[in-house]
PDB file of C-alpha atoms and ligand atoms in Angstrom:
ATOM      1  CA  MET A   1     -73.448 -17.210-185.753  1.00 90.00           C
ATOM      2  CA  THR A   2     -72.541 -17.002-189.830  1.00 93.00           C
ATOM      3  CA  GLU A   3     -68.854 -17.849-190.886  1.00 93.00           C
ATOM      4  CA  ASP A   4     -68.475 -14.329-192.034  1.00 95.00           C
ATOM      5  CA  GLU A   5     -69.581 -13.052-188.448  1.00 96.00           C
ATOM      6  CA  PHE A   6     -66.728 -15.587-187.262  1.00 97.00           C
ATOM      7  CA  THR A   7     -64.512 -14.492-189.722  1.00 97.00           C
ATOM      8  CA  ALA A   8     -64.986 -10.989-188.621  1.00 97.00           C
ATOM      9  CA  ILE A   9     -64.847 -11.450-185.104  1.00 98.00           C
ATOM     10  CA  ARG A  10     -61.417 -13.639-185.952  1.00 98.00           C
ATOM     11  CA  LYS A  11     -60.332 -10.146-187.577  1.00 98.00           C
ATOM     12  CA  ARG A  12     -60.954  -8.353-184.554  1.00 98.00           C
ATOM     13  CA  MET A  13     -59.062 -10.936-182.532  1.00 98.00           C
ATOM     14  CA  VAL A  14     -56.000 -10.491-184.395  1.00 98.00           C
ATOM     15  CA  ASP A  15     -56.078  -7.003-184.146  1.00 98.00           C
ATOM     16  CA  THR A  16     -56.824  -6.116-180.366  1.00 98.00           C
ATOM     17  CA  GLN A  17     -55.154  -8.961-178.628  1.00 98.00           C
ATOM     18  CA  ILE A  18     -52.262 -10.319-181.119  1.00 98.00           C
ATOM     19  CA  GLU A  19     -51.295  -7.571-183.313  1.00 98.00           C
ATOM     20  CA  ALA A  20     -51.815  -4.837-180.191  1.00 97.00           C
ATOM     21  CA  ARG A  21     -49.750  -6.952-178.081  1.00 97.00           C
ATOM     22  CA  GLY A  22     -46.518  -6.821-180.309  1.00 97.00           C
ATOM     23  CA  VAL A  23     -46.901  -9.862-182.686  1.00 98.00           C
ATOM     24  CA  THR A  24     -45.625  -8.496-185.922  1.00 98.00           C
ATOM     25  CA  SER A  25     -44.850 -11.176-188.513  1.00 98.00           C
ATOM     26  CA  PRO A  26     -47.180 -10.640-191.932  1.00 98.00           C
ATOM     27  CA  ARG A  27     -47.251 -14.313-192.210  1.00 98.00           C
ATOM     28  CA  VAL A  28     -48.237 -15.129-188.431  1.00 98.00           C
ATOM     29  CA  LEU A  29     -50.947 -12.505-188.462  1.00 98.00           C
ATOM     30  CA  ALA A  30     -52.264 -13.576-191.821  1.00 98.00           C
ATOM     31  CA  ALA A  31     -52.398 -17.394-190.625  1.00 98.00           C
ATOM     32  CA  MET A  32     -54.185 -16.398-187.489  1.00 98.00           C
ATOM     33  CA  ARG A  33     -56.826 -13.944-189.487  1.00 98.00           C
ATOM     34  CA  ARG A  34     -57.155 -17.637-191.741  1.00 98.00           C
ATOM     35  CA  VAL A  35     -57.771 -20.546-189.461  1.00 98.00           C
ATOM     36  CA  PRO A  36     -61.440 -20.991-188.395  1.00 98.00           C
ATOM     37  CA  ARG A  37     -60.251 -21.246-184.562  1.00 98.00           C
ATOM     38  CA  HIS A  38     -63.885 -22.007-183.162  1.00 98.00           C
ATOM     39  CA  ARG A  39     -64.141 -25.361-185.555  1.00 98.00           C
ATOM     40  CA  PHE A  40     -61.262 -27.012-182.889  1.00 98.00           C
ATOM     41  CA  VAL A  41     -63.637 -26.220-179.862  1.00 97.00           C
ATOM     42  CA  PRO A  42     -66.441 -28.122-178.649  1.00 96.00           C
ATOM     43  CA  GLN A  43     -69.638 -26.380-180.574  1.00 96.00           C
ATOM     44  CA  GLY A  44     -71.173 -25.256-177.107  1.00 96.00           C
ATOM     45  CA  LEU A  45     -68.129 -23.018-176.805  1.00 97.00           C
ATOM     46  CA  TRP A  46     -67.861 -21.807-180.777  1.00 97.00           C
ATOM     47  CA  ASP A  47     -69.300 -17.552-179.384  1.00 96.00           C
ATOM     48  CA  GLN A  48     -66.232 -17.960-176.816  1.00 97.00           C
ATOM     49  CA  ALA A  49     -63.701 -19.508-179.391  1.00 98.00           C
ATOM     50  CA  TYR A  50     -62.136 -15.921-179.796  1.00 98.00           C
ATOM     51  CA  ASN A  51     -62.284 -14.798-176.462  1.00 98.00           C
ATOM     52  CA  ASP A  52     -58.677 -13.827-175.273  1.00 97.00           C
ATOM     53  CA  TYR A  53     -58.320 -17.002-172.870  1.00 97.00           C
ATOM     54  CA  PRO A  54     -58.028 -20.841-173.072  1.00 96.00           C
ATOM     55  CA  LEU A  55     -60.542 -23.423-173.350  1.00 97.00           C
ATOM     56  CA  PRO A  56     -61.534 -26.933-172.569  1.00 96.00           C
ATOM     57  CA  ILE A  57     -60.892 -29.473-174.998  1.00 96.00           C
ATOM     58  CA  GLY A  58     -61.727 -32.341-172.911  1.00 94.00           C
ATOM     59  CA  GLU A  59     -59.722 -34.999-171.080  1.00 94.00           C
ATOM     60  CA  ASP A  60     -58.434 -32.170-168.734  1.00 91.00           C
ATOM     61  CA  GLN A  61     -56.676 -30.250-171.787  1.00 94.00           C
ATOM     62  CA  THR A  62     -56.989 -26.887-172.880  1.00 95.00           C
ATOM     63  CA  ILE A  63     -56.325 -24.736-176.386  1.00 96.00           C
ATOM     64  CA  SER A  64     -53.956 -22.000-175.514  1.00 96.00           C
ATOM     65  CA  GLN A  65     -55.249 -18.739-176.087  1.00 97.00           C
ATOM     66  CA  PRO A  66     -55.081 -17.176-179.134  1.00 98.00           C
ATOM     67  CA  TYR A  67     -52.146 -14.488-178.407  1.00 98.00           C
ATOM     68  CA  ILE A  68     -49.527 -17.534-177.225  1.00 97.00           C
ATOM     69  CA  VAL A  69     -50.315 -19.424-180.294  1.00 98.00           C
ATOM     70  CA  ALA A  70     -49.538 -16.638-182.314  1.00 98.00           C
ATOM     71  CA  LEU A  71     -45.943 -15.827-179.996  1.00 98.00           C
ATOM     72  CA  MET A  72     -45.105 -19.305-179.942  1.00 98.00           C
ATOM     73  CA  THR A  73     -45.632 -19.463-183.873  1.00 98.00           C
ATOM     74  CA  GLU A  74     -43.623 -16.209-184.526  1.00 98.00           C
ATOM     75  CA  ALA A  75     -40.927 -17.457-182.267  1.00 98.00           C
ATOM     76  CA  LEU A  76     -40.051 -20.426-184.741  1.00 98.00           C
ATOM     77  CA  GLU A  77     -39.552 -18.025-187.448  1.00 98.00           C
ATOM     78  CA  LEU A  78     -41.077 -20.414-190.159  1.00 98.00           C
ATOM     79  CA  LYS A  79     -40.182 -20.215-193.720  1.00 97.00           C
ATOM     80  CA  GLU A  80     -42.103 -21.744-196.391  1.00 95.00           C
ATOM     81  CA  GLY A  81     -40.035 -24.902-197.082  1.00 97.00           C
ATOM     82  CA  ASP A  82     -39.624 -26.043-193.370  1.00 98.00           C
ATOM     83  CA  ARG A  83     -40.640 -29.247-192.356  1.00 98.00           C
ATOM     84  CA  VAL A  84     -41.960 -28.885-188.359  1.00 98.00           C
ATOM     85  CA  LEU A  85     -42.838 -31.117-185.407  1.00 98.00           C
ATOM     86  CA  GLU A  86     -45.568 -30.120-182.684  1.00 98.00           C
ATOM     87  CA  ILE A  87     -45.807 -32.095-179.335  1.00 98.00           C
ATOM     88  CA  GLY A  88     -49.427 -32.017-178.097  1.00 98.00           C
ATOM     89  CA  THR A  89     -51.802 -31.655-180.877  1.00 98.00           C
ATOM     90  CA  GLY A  90     -54.953 -31.405-178.443  1.00 97.00           C
ATOM     91  CA  SER A  91     -57.249 -29.512-180.392  1.00 98.00           C
ATOM     92  CA  GLY A  92     -55.281 -29.354-183.687  1.00 98.00           C
ATOM     93  CA  TYR A  93     -55.482 -25.438-183.657  1.00 98.00           C
ATOM     94  CA  GLN A  94     -52.174 -25.121-183.333  1.00 98.00           C
ATOM     95  CA  ALA A  95     -51.365 -27.684-185.863  1.00 98.00           C
ATOM     96  CA  ALA A  96     -53.139 -25.956-188.546  1.00 98.00           C
ATOM     97  CA  VAL A  97     -51.841 -22.616-187.823  1.00 98.00           C
ATOM     98  CA  LEU A  98     -48.343 -24.221-188.194  1.00 98.00           C
ATOM     99  CA  ALA A  99     -49.705 -25.948-191.876  1.00 98.00           C
ATOM    100  CA  GLU A 100     -50.458 -22.588-193.103  1.00 98.00           C
ATOM    101  CA  LEU A 101     -46.864 -21.179-192.543  1.00 98.00           C
ATOM    102  CA  ALA A 102     -44.504 -24.413-193.418  1.00 98.00           C
ATOM    103  CA  SER A 103     -44.465 -26.960-196.360  1.00 98.00           C
ATOM    104  CA  ALA A 104     -45.077 -30.263-193.520  1.00 98.00           C
ATOM    105  CA  VAL A 105     -46.415 -30.672-190.151  1.00 98.00           C
ATOM    106  CA  TYR A 106     -45.929 -33.865-187.849  1.00 98.00           C
ATOM    107  CA  SER A 107     -47.809 -33.977-184.521  1.00 98.00           C
ATOM    108  CA  ILE A 108     -48.322 -36.115-182.031  1.00 98.00           C
ATOM    109  CA  ASP A 109     -50.442 -36.201-178.873  1.00 98.00           C
ATOM    110  CA  ARG A 110     -50.254 -39.037-176.045  1.00 97.00           C
ATOM    111  CA  LEU A 111     -54.055 -39.018-175.951  1.00 97.00           C
ATOM    112  CA  GLY A 112     -55.894 -41.074-178.518  1.00 97.00           C
ATOM    113  CA  SER A 113     -59.488 -39.388-178.166  1.00 96.00           C
ATOM    114  CA  LEU A 114     -58.125 -35.938-178.749  1.00 97.00           C
ATOM    115  CA  THR A 115     -55.809 -37.319-181.934  1.00 97.00           C
ATOM    116  CA  GLU A 116     -58.880 -38.701-183.430  1.00 97.00           C
ATOM    117  CA  LYS A 117     -60.965 -35.391-183.056  1.00 97.00           C
ATOM    118  CA  ALA A 118     -58.268 -32.705-184.281  1.00 98.00           C
ATOM    119  CA  GLN A 119     -57.778 -35.535-187.600  1.00 98.00           C
ATOM    120  CA  LYS A 120     -61.264 -35.173-188.332  1.00 98.00           C
ATOM    121  CA  VAL A 121     -61.362 -31.482-188.111  1.00 98.00           C
ATOM    122  CA  LEU A 122     -57.994 -31.155-189.859  1.00 98.00           C
ATOM    123  CA  ALA A 123     -59.246 -33.545-192.811  1.00 97.00           C
ATOM    124  CA  GLU A 124     -62.733 -31.511-193.135  1.00 98.00           C
ATOM    125  CA  LEU A 125     -60.506 -28.353-193.533  1.00 98.00           C
ATOM    126  CA  GLY A 126     -58.694 -29.672-196.549  1.00 98.00           C
ATOM    127  CA  TYR A 127     -54.879 -29.901-194.582  1.00 97.00           C
ATOM    128  CA  ASN A 128     -53.142 -32.230-196.536  1.00 94.00           C
ATOM    129  CA  ASN A 129     -49.561 -31.360-195.286  1.00 97.00           C
ATOM    130  CA  LEU A 130     -50.629 -32.366-191.823  1.00 98.00           C
ATOM    131  CA  HIS A 131     -49.943 -35.860-189.960  1.00 98.00           C
ATOM    132  CA  VAL A 132     -50.890 -36.439-186.786  1.00 98.00           C
ATOM    133  CA  ARG A 133     -50.314 -39.595-184.813  1.00 98.00           C
ATOM    134  CA  VAL A 134     -50.552 -40.869-180.927  1.00 98.00           C
ATOM    135  CA  GLY A 135     -47.471 -41.579-178.862  1.00 98.00           C
ATOM    136  CA  ASP A 136     -44.810 -39.903-176.045  1.00 98.00           C
ATOM    137  CA  GLY A 137     -43.956 -36.649-178.410  1.00 98.00           C
ATOM    138  CA  THR A 138     -40.736 -36.301-175.969  1.00 98.00           C
ATOM    139  CA  LEU A 139     -39.322 -39.176-178.099  1.00 98.00           C
ATOM    140  CA  GLY A 140     -39.738 -37.019-181.074  1.00 98.00           C
ATOM    141  CA  TRP A 141     -40.589 -38.485-184.660  1.00 98.00           C
ATOM    142  CA  PRO A 142     -37.094 -39.883-185.168  1.00 98.00           C
ATOM    143  CA  GLU A 143     -38.235 -41.261-188.811  1.00 98.00           C
ATOM    144  CA  GLU A 144     -38.975 -37.677-189.960  1.00 98.00           C
ATOM    145  CA  ALA A 145     -35.930 -36.063-188.394  1.00 98.00           C
ATOM    146  CA  PRO A 146     -34.583 -33.375-188.514  1.00 98.00           C
ATOM    147  CA  PHE A 147     -37.079 -30.886-188.334  1.00 98.00           C
ATOM    148  CA  ASP A 148     -36.837 -27.047-188.950  1.00 98.00           C
ATOM    149  CA  ALA A 149     -38.905 -26.202-185.903  1.00 98.00           C
ATOM    150  CA  ILE A 150     -40.024 -27.958-182.843  1.00 99.00           C
ATOM    151  CA  LEU A 151     -42.954 -26.661-180.981  1.00 98.00           C
ATOM    152  CA  VAL A 152     -44.133 -28.191-177.787  1.00 98.00           C
ATOM    153  CA  THR A 153     -47.528 -27.186-176.433  1.00 98.00           C
ATOM    154  CA  ALA A 154     -46.957 -28.374-172.997  1.00 97.00           C
ATOM    155  CA  GLY A 155     -45.327 -27.721-169.517  1.00 98.00           C
ATOM    156  CA  ALA A 156     -42.100 -29.750-169.687  1.00 98.00           C
ATOM    157  CA  PRO A 157     -39.259 -29.929-166.441  1.00 97.00           C
ATOM    158  CA  GLN A 158     -36.389 -29.905-168.701  1.00 98.00           C
ATOM    159  CA  VAL A 159     -35.777 -29.463-172.552  1.00 98.00           C
ATOM    160  CA  PRO A 160     -36.299 -33.851-173.306  1.00 98.00           C
ATOM    161  CA  ARG A 161     -32.750 -34.464-175.253  1.00 98.00           C
ATOM    162  CA  PRO A 162     -34.452 -36.578-178.189  1.00 98.00           C
ATOM    163  CA  LEU A 163     -35.974 -33.254-179.473  1.00 98.00           C
ATOM    164  CA  VAL A 164     -32.773 -31.205-179.490  1.00 98.00           C
ATOM    165  CA  GLU A 165     -30.914 -34.024-181.451  1.00 98.00           C
ATOM    166  CA  GLN A 166     -33.564 -33.892-184.167  1.00 98.00           C
ATOM    167  CA  LEU A 167     -33.501 -30.578-184.770  1.00 98.00           C
ATOM    168  CA  ALA A 168     -31.606 -29.640-188.153  1.00 98.00           C
ATOM    169  CA  LEU A 169     -28.856 -27.243-187.693  1.00 98.00           C
ATOM    170  CA  GLY A 170     -30.436 -23.697-187.540  1.00 98.00           C
ATOM    171  CA  GLY A 171     -33.103 -25.265-186.205  1.00 98.00           C
ATOM    172  CA  ARG A 172     -35.614 -23.901-183.600  1.00 98.00           C
ATOM    173  CA  LEU A 173     -37.433 -25.973-180.773  1.00 98.00           C
ATOM    174  CA  VAL A 174     -40.229 -23.584-178.588  1.00 98.00           C
ATOM    175  CA  ILE A 175     -41.069 -25.474-175.347  1.00 98.00           C
ATOM    176  CA  PRO A 176     -42.519 -23.852-172.019  1.00 98.00           C
ATOM    177  CA  VAL A 177     -39.889 -25.225-169.224  1.00 98.00           C
ATOM    178  CA  GLY A 178     -40.655 -24.989-165.630  1.00 98.00           C
ATOM    179  CA  ASP A 179     -42.529 -26.455-163.034  1.00 96.00           C
ATOM    180  CA  ARG A 180     -46.368 -27.556-163.136  1.00 92.00           C
ATOM    181  CA  PHE A 181     -47.679 -24.185-162.379  1.00 93.00           C
ATOM    182  CA  SER A 182     -45.589 -21.905-164.327  1.00 97.00           C
ATOM    183  CA  GLN A 183     -42.817 -22.290-166.811  1.00 98.00           C
ATOM    184  CA  THR A 184     -40.867 -19.747-169.197  1.00 98.00           C
ATOM    185  CA  LEU A 185     -41.063 -19.900-172.922  1.00 98.00           C
ATOM    186  CA  THR A 186     -38.045 -21.123-174.158  1.00 98.00           C
ATOM    187  CA  ARG A 187     -36.516 -20.793-177.889  1.00 98.00           C
ATOM    188  CA  VAL A 188     -33.607 -23.211-178.319  1.00 98.00           C
ATOM    189  CA  ARG A 189     -31.505 -22.712-181.320  1.00 98.00           C
ATOM    190  CA  LYS A 190     -29.360 -25.612-182.649  1.00 98.00           C
ATOM    191  CA  VAL A 191     -25.993 -23.606-184.098  1.00 97.00           C
ATOM    192  CA  LYS A 192     -22.745 -24.831-185.111  1.00 95.00           C
ATOM    193  CA  ASP A 193     -21.112 -25.906-181.964  1.00 93.00           C
ATOM    194  CA  GLY A 194     -24.247 -26.478-179.632  1.00 95.00           C
ATOM    195  CA  VAL A 195     -27.224 -24.637-178.623  1.00 97.00           C
ATOM    196  CA  LYS A 196     -28.247 -21.056-177.646  1.00 98.00           C
ATOM    197  CA  TYR A 197     -31.281 -20.172-175.349  1.00 98.00           C
ATOM    198  CA  ASP A 198     -33.699 -17.220-175.596  1.00 97.00           C
ATOM    199  CA  TYR A 199     -36.363 -16.640-172.946  1.00 98.00           C
ATOM    200  CA  LEU A 200     -39.742 -15.179-174.224  1.00 96.00           C
ATOM    201  CA  GLY A 201     -41.695 -14.939-171.066  1.00 95.00           C
ATOM    202  CA  GLY A 202     -43.337 -16.067-168.078  1.00 96.00           C
ATOM    203  CA  CYS A 203     -46.885 -18.676-169.646  1.00 95.00           C
ATOM    204  CA  ARG A 204     -48.666 -21.692-167.917  1.00 95.00           C
ATOM    205  CA  PHE A 205     -49.189 -24.887-169.787  1.00 95.00           C
ATOM    206  CA  VAL A 206     -51.178 -28.524-168.809  1.00 94.00           C
ATOM    207  CA  ARG A 207     -48.437 -30.864-168.271  1.00 96.00           C
ATOM    208  CA  LEU A 208     -45.807 -32.650-170.493  1.00 97.00           C
ATOM    209  CA  ILE A 209     -46.222 -36.511-169.948  1.00 97.00           C
ATOM    210  CA  GLY A 210     -43.815 -38.640-171.192  1.00 97.00           C
ATOM    211  CA  GLN A 211     -40.600 -40.438-170.718  1.00 97.00           C
ATOM    212  CA  TYR A 212     -38.396 -36.986-170.846  1.00 98.00           C
ATOM    213  CA  ALA A 213     -41.024 -34.882-169.000  1.00 97.00           C
ATOM    214  CA  TRP A 214     -43.223 -35.234-166.109  1.00 96.00           C
ATOM    215  CA  PRO A 215     -44.626 -38.902-164.954  1.00 95.00           C
ATOM    216  CA  ALA A 216     -48.155 -39.906-165.370  1.00 91.00           C
ATOM    217  CA  GLY A 217     -50.303 -39.728-162.762  1.00 81.00           C
ATOM    218  CA  GLY A 218     -49.802 -37.332-159.258  1.00 66.00           C
ATOM    219  CA  VAL A 219     -51.967 -34.889-158.573  1.00 58.00           C
ATOM    220  CA  ASP A 220     -52.973 -31.675-160.831  1.00 54.00           C
ATOM    221  CA  TYR A 221     -54.471 -28.506-158.924  1.00 47.00           C
TER     222      TYR A 221
HETATM  223  N1  SAH B   1     -51.718 -27.304-179.044  1.00 89.06           N
HETATM  224  C1  SAH B   1     -52.863 -27.907-178.938  1.00 89.06           C
HETATM  225  C2  SAH B   1     -53.117 -27.453-176.934  1.00 89.06           C
HETATM  226  C3  SAH B   1     -52.300 -28.233-176.018  1.00 89.06           C
HETATM  227  S1  SAH B   1     -52.485 -29.058-174.932  1.00 89.06           S
HETATM  228  C4  SAH B   1     -54.427 -26.804-179.430  1.00 89.06           C
HETATM  229  O1  SAH B   1     -53.616 -26.054-180.304  1.00 89.06           O
HETATM  230  O2  SAH B   1     -55.307 -27.381-179.318  1.00 89.06           O
HETATM  231  C5  SAH B   1     -51.567 -30.004-174.358  1.00 89.06           C
HETATM  232  C6  SAH B   1     -51.629 -31.289-175.201  1.00 89.06           C
HETATM  233  O3  SAH B   1     -50.367 -31.967-174.782  1.00 89.06           O
HETATM  234  C7  SAH B   1     -52.736 -32.380-174.556  1.00 89.06           C
HETATM  235  O4  SAH B   1     -53.198 -32.298-175.515  1.00 89.06           O
HETATM  236  C8  SAH B   1     -51.859 -33.449-174.371  1.00 89.06           C
HETATM  237  O5  SAH B   1     -52.352 -34.832-174.292  1.00 89.06           O
HETATM  238  C9  SAH B   1     -50.570 -33.514-174.631  1.00 89.06           C
HETATM  239  N2  SAH B   1     -49.434 -33.845-174.279  1.00 89.06           N
HETATM  240  C10 SAH B   1     -49.023 -34.129-172.600  1.00 89.06           C
HETATM  241  N3  SAH B   1     -47.914 -34.568-172.894  1.00 89.06           N
HETATM  242  C11 SAH B   1     -47.433 -35.240-174.027  1.00 89.06           C
HETATM  243  C12 SAH B   1     -46.602 -36.184-174.731  1.00 89.06           C
HETATM  244  N4  SAH B   1     -45.547 -36.641-173.680  1.00 89.06           N
HETATM  245  N5  SAH B   1     -46.383 -36.321-176.041  1.00 89.06           N
HETATM  246  C13 SAH B   1     -47.500 -35.888-176.649  1.00 89.06           C
HETATM  247  N6  SAH B   1     -48.735 -35.025-176.432  1.00 89.06           N
HETATM  248  C14 SAH B   1     -48.704 -35.239-175.177  1.00 89.06           C
END
């Protein structure tokens, strides 16, 4: 497939899977039309990169369904000058979408092998407002806090306290919260005298593993 063909398929993906399901933010839709999603999946899966489902990216992890990426991105209400933290770099695709919409993006993954691959693609595509590192993202990235927005792309048993602490006043944290099998997409907004919660629907993510989330090990079904 040529790059022009990928661009055409990507536009169709946004029209039929994302806009048709109610994502309306013009900035989010434009970002989803720009980022070459196929570059973030193994080459053998390039022809499936714009389909309506998650795909494997190695290490038993997945790149989320395009619609979920758009939904979570819209929920962050990003403005151009925002500083954003992502937990769960994975393939780097969601980080690239965030980098299109914010002034600086910090992304953490606990797995070095995925981080390396993601960094390589992100550099090839020329994203220079994006910083990736290996570590336990449930601890946040204190040196760069506070953040206007924080996105967690793995399923958590509860909202990790350090992430709420690292939100700026008015900041938004979007995170799937629930058990190992299903979660509720939750938005935590930091307001003057505490936090406010919105619930944005059901979802299913791989586990968030760390000090303020699930323990490592155990059985995955
Ligand atoms: N956003 C990614 C998909 C993430 S899959 C994309 O666009 O491709 C979930 C990722 O969360 C996995 O790569 C997994 O290694 C990572 N993860 C799980 N627990 C984590 C933690 N405590 N800190 C950082 N990353 C974590």
